mmCIF file of C-alpha atoms in Angstrom:
data_model
loop_
_atom_site.group_PDB
_atom_site.id
_atom_site.type_symbol
_atom_site.label_atom_id
_atom_site.label_comp_id
_atom_site.label_asym_id
_atom_site.label_seq_id
_atom_site.Cartn_x
_atom_site.Cartn_y
_atom_site.Cartn_z
ATOM 1 C CA LEU K 1 -191.834 174.893 -130.930
ATOM 2 C CA PRO K 2 -194.854 176.914 -129.748
ATOM 3 C CA CYS K 3 -197.207 175.678 -127.066
ATOM 4 C CA THR K 4 -199.180 172.629 -128.228
ATOM 5 C CA PRO K 5 -197.893 172.670 -131.819
ATOM 6 C CA PRO K 6 -199.744 170.444 -134.307
ATOM 7 C CA ILE K 7 -197.272 167.970 -135.815
ATOM 8 C CA LEU K 8 -197.958 165.520 -138.634
ATOM 9 C CA ASP K 9 -196.015 162.277 -139.139
ATOM 10 C CA PRO K 10 -197.390 160.708 -142.356
ATOM 11 C CA GLY K 11 -196.450 157.155 -143.244
ATOM 12 C CA ALA K 12 -195.573 156.600 -139.594
ATOM 13 C CA GLY K 13 -195.168 152.833 -140.008
ATOM 14 C CA ALA K 14 -194.391 151.140 -136.708
ATOM 15 C CA GLY K 15 -194.372 154.494 -134.916
ATOM 16 C CA SER K 16 -190.761 154.692 -133.747
ATOM 17 C CA PHE K 17 -190.411 158.357 -134.676
ATOM 18 C CA THR K 18 -193.929 159.196 -133.533
ATOM 19 C CA GLY K 19 -193.091 157.748 -130.131
ATOM 20 C CA TRP K 20 -189.930 159.837 -130.000
ATOM 21 C CA LEU K 21 -191.933 162.967 -130.829
ATOM 22 C CA THR K 22 -194.306 162.412 -127.921
ATOM 23 C CA GLN K 23 -191.353 162.079 -125.547
ATOM 24 C CA ARG K 24 -189.403 165.016 -126.953
ATOM 25 C CA TYR K 25 -192.456 167.310 -127.215
ATOM 26 C CA PRO K 26 -194.979 166.021 -124.652
ATOM 27 C CA ASP K 27 -197.256 169.045 -125.144
ATOM 28 C CA ALA K 28 -197.433 168.699 -128.934
ATOM 29 C CA ALA K 29 -200.569 167.555 -130.734
ATOM 30 C CA VAL K 30 -199.068 164.719 -132.790
ATOM 31 C CA THR K 31 -201.012 163.128 -135.642
ATOM 32 C CA ALA K 32 -199.632 159.864 -137.020
ATOM 33 C CA THR K 33 -200.981 158.418 -140.250
ATOM 34 C CA ASP K 34 -200.557 155.358 -142.427
ATOM 35 C CA ILE K 35 -202.591 153.135 -144.703
ATOM 36 C CA ASP K 36 -202.089 150.442 -142.029
ATOM 37 C CA THR K 37 -202.323 151.886 -138.517
ATOM 38 C CA ARG K 38 -202.263 148.691 -136.441
ATOM 39 C CA PHE K 39 -198.758 149.416 -135.102
ATOM 40 C CA LEU K 40 -199.680 152.946 -133.996
ATOM 41 C CA THR K 41 -202.576 152.192 -131.671
ATOM 42 C CA ASP K 42 -200.433 151.535 -128.598
ATOM 43 C CA ILE K 43 -198.659 154.917 -128.619
ATOM 44 C CA PRO K 44 -200.293 157.085 -125.955
ATOM 45 C CA GLY K 45 -201.227 160.703 -126.490
ATOM 46 C CA ILE K 46 -201.358 160.782 -130.298
ATOM 47 C CA LYS K 47 -204.078 161.052 -132.915
ATOM 48 C CA VAL K 48 -204.055 158.159 -135.374
ATOM 49 C CA LEU K 49 -205.585 158.473 -138.845
ATOM 50 C CA THR K 50 -205.848 156.008 -141.698
ATOM 51 C CA HIS K 51 -204.486 158.121 -144.533
ATOM 52 C CA ASN K 52 -202.945 157.430 -147.932
ATOM 53 C CA ALA K 53 -200.406 160.141 -148.737
ATOM 54 C CA VAL K 54 -200.843 159.443 -152.456
ATOM 55 C CA THR K 55 -204.588 160.079 -152.605
ATOM 56 C CA ASP K 56 -205.625 161.806 -149.366
ATOM 57 C CA ASP K 57 -205.056 165.427 -148.407
ATOM 58 C CA PHE K 58 -205.181 167.730 -145.394
ATOM 59 C CA PRO K 59 -206.627 171.223 -145.173
ATOM 60 C CA VAL K 60 -204.270 174.064 -146.007
ATOM 61 C CA ALA K 61 -202.213 175.399 -143.066
ATOM 62 C CA SER K 62 -203.062 172.548 -140.665
ATOM 63 C CA PHE K 63 -199.674 171.881 -139.057
ATOM 64 C CA ASP K 64 -196.623 173.626 -137.629
ATOM 65 C CA VAL K 65 -194.402 170.656 -138.545
ATOM 66 C CA VAL K 66 -194.772 167.972 -141.192
ATOM 67 C CA HIS K 67 -192.219 165.162 -141.006
ATOM 68 C CA ALA K 68 -191.850 162.152 -143.307
ATOM 69 C CA ARG K 69 -189.145 159.512 -142.968
ATOM 70 C CA ALA K 70 -188.289 156.759 -145.471
ATOM 71 C CA LEU K 71 -191.588 157.346 -147.257
ATOM 72 C CA LEU K 72 -191.302 159.462 -150.379
ATOM 73 C CA CYS K 73 -188.402 157.594 -151.972
ATOM 74 C CA HIS K 74 -190.698 154.564 -152.245
ATOM 75 C CA LEU K 75 -193.698 156.366 -153.793
ATOM 76 C CA PRO K 76 -193.732 157.167 -157.530
ATOM 77 C CA GLN K 77 -195.947 160.189 -156.736
ATOM 78 C CA ARG K 78 -193.247 161.659 -154.482
ATOM 79 C CA GLU K 79 -193.026 164.995 -156.293
ATOM 80 C CA ASP K 80 -196.750 165.680 -155.991
ATOM 81 C CA ILE K 81 -196.824 164.593 -152.359
ATOM 82 C CA LEU K 82 -193.898 166.861 -151.532
ATOM 83 C CA THR K 83 -195.681 169.807 -153.140
ATOM 84 C CA ARG K 84 -198.944 169.096 -151.315
ATOM 85 C CA ALA K 85 -197.198 168.557 -147.970
ATOM 86 C CA ILE K 86 -195.938 172.131 -148.094
ATOM 87 C CA THR K 87 -199.527 173.389 -148.350
ATOM 88 C CA TRP K 88 -200.335 171.566 -145.108
ATOM 89 C CA LEU K 89 -197.916 173.878 -143.272
ATOM 90 C CA ARG K 90 -198.919 177.015 -141.469
ATOM 91 C CA PRO K 91 -196.912 180.147 -142.359
ATOM 92 C CA GLY K 92 -193.529 179.762 -140.690
ATOM 93 C CA GLY K 93 -194.008 176.010 -140.279
ATOM 94 C CA TRP K 94 -191.323 173.445 -140.997
ATOM 95 C CA LEU K 95 -191.182 170.566 -143.453
ATOM 96 C CA VAL K 96 -188.714 167.816 -142.536
ATOM 97 C CA ILE K 97 -188.052 165.041 -145.050
ATOM 98 C CA GLU K 98 -185.692 162.153 -144.293
ATOM 99 C CA ASP K 99 -184.904 159.513 -146.871
ATOM 100 C CA VAL K 100 -182.293 156.949 -147.840
ATOM 101 C CA SER K 101 -179.888 157.216 -150.773
ATOM 102 C CA LEU K 102 -178.032 154.106 -151.939
ATOM 103 C CA GLN K 103 -175.648 156.142 -154.065
ATOM 104 C CA PRO K 104 -172.588 155.197 -151.945
ATOM 105 C CA SER K 105 -173.103 151.489 -152.626
ATOM 106 C CA LEU K 106 -172.926 152.131 -156.365
ATOM 107 C CA LYS K 107 -169.546 153.837 -155.958
ATOM 108 C CA THR K 108 -167.938 151.007 -154.002
ATOM 109 C CA SER K 109 -164.665 149.520 -155.233
ATOM 110 C CA HIS K 110 -166.018 146.012 -154.453
ATOM 111 C CA PRO K 111 -167.603 144.620 -157.653
ATOM 112 C CA LEU K 112 -169.745 142.063 -155.812
ATOM 113 C CA PHE K 113 -171.128 144.607 -153.373
ATOM 114 C CA ARG K 114 -171.880 146.982 -156.244
ATOM 115 C CA LYS K 115 -173.652 144.186 -158.154
ATOM 116 C CA VAL K 116 -175.816 143.265 -155.167
ATOM 117 C CA ALA K 117 -176.631 146.909 -154.461
ATOM 118 C CA GLN K 118 -177.606 147.577 -158.076
ATOM 119 C CA ALA K 119 -179.790 144.482 -158.054
ATOM 120 C CA GLY K 120 -181.575 145.721 -154.940
ATOM 121 C CA ILE K 121 -182.146 149.152 -156.471
ATOM 122 C CA THR K 122 -183.505 147.562 -159.661
ATOM 123 C CA LEU K 123 -185.852 145.340 -157.658
ATOM 124 C CA LEU K 124 -187.272 148.274 -155.699
ATOM 125 C CA THR K 125 -187.679 150.352 -158.844
ATOM 126 C CA LYS K 126 -189.473 147.601 -160.771
ATOM 127 C CA SER K 127 -191.619 146.307 -157.910
ATOM 128 C CA ILE K 128 -192.879 149.471 -156.174
ATOM 129 C CA GLY K 129 -191.463 152.397 -158.123
ATOM 130 C CA SER K 130 -188.806 153.436 -155.615
ATOM 131 C CA ASP K 131 -186.077 155.924 -156.459
ATOM 132 C CA MET K 132 -183.177 155.139 -154.150
ATOM 133 C CA LEU K 133 -181.106 158.085 -155.397
ATOM 134 C CA TRP K 134 -183.837 160.730 -155.047
ATOM 135 C CA ALA K 135 -182.855 161.722 -151.508
ATOM 136 C CA ASP K 136 -179.648 163.296 -152.807
ATOM 137 C CA THR K 137 -181.738 166.028 -154.453
ATOM 138 C CA LEU K 138 -183.886 166.870 -151.422
ATOM 139 C CA PRO K 139 -182.358 170.234 -150.429
ATOM 140 C CA ALA K 140 -182.693 171.565 -153.969
ATOM 141 C CA ARG K 141 -186.266 170.348 -154.252
ATOM 142 C CA LEU K 142 -187.247 172.147 -151.042
ATOM 143 C CA ARG K 143 -185.673 175.369 -152.277
ATOM 144 C CA ASP K 144 -187.346 175.031 -155.678
ATOM 145 C CA ARG K 145 -190.721 174.895 -153.925
ATOM 146 C CA GLY K 146 -190.157 178.190 -152.156
ATOM 147 C CA LEU K 147 -189.136 177.007 -148.701
ATOM 148 C CA THR K 148 -186.685 179.212 -146.822
ATOM 149 C CA ASN K 149 -183.890 178.455 -144.350
ATOM 150 C CA VAL K 150 -183.296 175.137 -146.105
ATOM 151 C CA GLU K 151 -180.601 172.996 -144.534
ATOM 152 C CA HIS K 152 -179.669 169.335 -144.562
ATOM 153 C CA ARG K 153 -177.602 166.766 -142.731
ATOM 154 C CA LEU K 154 -176.088 163.511 -143.941
ATOM 155 C CA PHE K 155 -175.651 160.353 -141.890
ATOM 156 C CA GLU K 156 -173.426 157.626 -143.289
ATOM 157 C CA GLY K 157 -174.457 154.001 -142.898
ATOM 158 C CA ARG K 158 -171.832 151.305 -143.323
ATOM 159 C CA ILE K 159 -171.857 147.599 -144.080
ATOM 160 C CA GLY K 160 -169.603 144.953 -142.535
ATOM 161 C CA ASP K 161 -169.179 146.686 -139.169
ATOM 162 C CA ASN K 162 -172.108 145.169 -137.222
ATOM 163 C CA SER K 163 -173.707 148.602 -136.956
ATOM 164 C CA PRO K 164 -177.489 149.147 -137.096
ATOM 165 C CA ALA K 165 -177.104 150.102 -140.763
ATOM 166 C CA ASP K 166 -175.225 146.856 -141.415
ATOM 167 C CA THR K 167 -177.961 144.833 -139.701
ATOM 168 C CA PHE K 168 -180.646 146.695 -141.664
ATOM 169 C CA TRP K 169 -178.832 146.076 -144.954
ATOM 170 C CA ALA K 170 -178.349 142.374 -144.238
ATOM 171 C CA SER K 171 -181.942 141.746 -143.135
ATOM 172 C CA THR K 172 -183.334 143.659 -146.120
ATOM 173 C CA THR K 173 -181.156 141.694 -148.553
ATOM 174 C CA LEU K 174 -182.175 138.420 -146.929
ATOM 175 C CA GLN K 175 -185.858 139.312 -147.227
ATOM 176 C CA ALA K 176 -185.437 140.356 -150.865
ATOM 177 C CA GLY K 177 -183.425 137.251 -151.761
ATOM 178 C CA PRO K 178 -186.245 135.181 -153.299
ATOM 179 C CA ALA K 179 -187.427 138.085 -155.466
ATOM 180 C CA LEU K 180 -183.868 138.868 -156.595
ATOM 181 C CA LEU K 181 -183.422 135.244 -157.643
ATOM 182 C CA LYS K 182 -186.816 135.005 -159.338
ATOM 183 C CA LEU K 183 -186.139 138.075 -161.486
ATOM 184 C CA GLY K 184 -182.649 136.835 -162.353
ATOM 185 C CA LEU K 185 -181.020 139.903 -160.853
ATOM 186 C CA LEU K 186 -178.688 137.751 -158.735
ATOM 187 C CA THR K 187 -177.737 134.101 -158.401
ATOM 188 C CA GLN K 188 -177.595 132.018 -155.245
ATOM 189 C CA ASP K 189 -173.818 132.109 -155.568
ATOM 190 C CA ASP K 190 -173.956 135.919 -155.550
ATOM 191 C CA LEU K 191 -176.005 135.980 -152.370
ATOM 192 C CA GLU K 192 -173.776 133.468 -150.611
ATOM 193 C CA ALA K 193 -170.621 135.293 -151.710
ATOM 194 C CA MET K 194 -172.065 138.568 -150.380
ATOM 195 C CA THR K 195 -172.780 136.924 -147.041
ATOM 196 C CA HIS K 196 -169.152 135.781 -146.849
ATOM 197 C CA LEU K 197 -167.857 139.212 -147.872
ATOM 198 C CA ARG K 198 -169.933 140.962 -145.227
ATOM 199 C CA ALA K 199 -168.591 138.545 -142.590
ATOM 200 C CA ASP K 200 -164.974 139.121 -143.651
ATOM 201 C CA PRO K 201 -163.319 141.065 -140.797
ATOM 202 C CA THR K 202 -161.255 143.014 -143.331
ATOM 203 C CA PHE K 203 -164.333 144.250 -145.210
ATOM 204 C CA THR K 204 -166.338 147.368 -144.485
ATOM 205 C CA ASP K 205 -167.741 149.991 -146.819
ATOM 206 C CA THR K 206 -170.306 152.762 -147.012
ATOM 207 C CA ALA K 207 -173.685 151.293 -147.930
ATOM 208 C CA LEU K 208 -176.071 154.229 -147.767
ATOM 209 C CA THR K 209 -176.588 157.844 -146.869
ATOM 210 C CA PHE K 210 -179.495 158.945 -144.694
ATOM 211 C CA VAL K 211 -180.448 162.430 -145.842
ATOM 212 C CA SER K 212 -182.323 164.768 -143.502
ATOM 213 C CA ALA K 213 -183.495 167.987 -145.154
ATOM 214 C CA TRP K 214 -185.717 170.716 -143.763
ATOM 215 C CA GLY K 215 -187.108 174.087 -144.752
ATOM 216 C CA GLN K 216 -189.547 176.687 -143.515
ATOM 217 C CA ALA K 217 -192.781 177.814 -145.159
ATOM 218 C CA PRO K 218 -192.587 181.554 -145.837
ATOM 219 C CA GLU K 219 -194.724 183.917 -143.821
ATOM 220 C CA ARG K 220 -197.671 185.153 -145.844
ATOM 221 C CA GLU K 221 -198.003 188.847 -146.611
#
């Protein structure tokens, strides 16, 4: 990265990645945004903005790097935001999008796990408009928008192995439990059976894929 590069981290949430950026690139001018910025105020050396990626914009060619993690898959306006985010890049700048795909959980050979996963996907789609399979198309979508040097990397997250991905999956399912029951997507027996399956020492399976895709804005003539 060049000296003092401007970096944007929209939808920064609790600021875990923003904090990493400030440590990895201490001379960078990092801007972190969210509609709720209360968790970002304690990160030193960054600019914090209240910003809604759906409705708010940035001037053209404002940043050398724009990074968004676990954001676009949950926003129905993801295609428009992706297109606009590219305009925020300076010529030669990089767009980095990281999102979760739950495709592996739909391909599992365990019927109960597949049922619970499908219920979770349906809940997210109906409640906030998420598309938990969209991340699989990220590299193609970056190329289609004219970015160059597009590459991607996949990280597999498993369930039943006490990994961070397993903990994330379990806590998310627990939090969603009441809504899953209310909508009739699962029964209490389903949830309890899934808890037992996850605790079974003979059970482990791929639950999700974390897709990281990046591309470079072309130099202008």
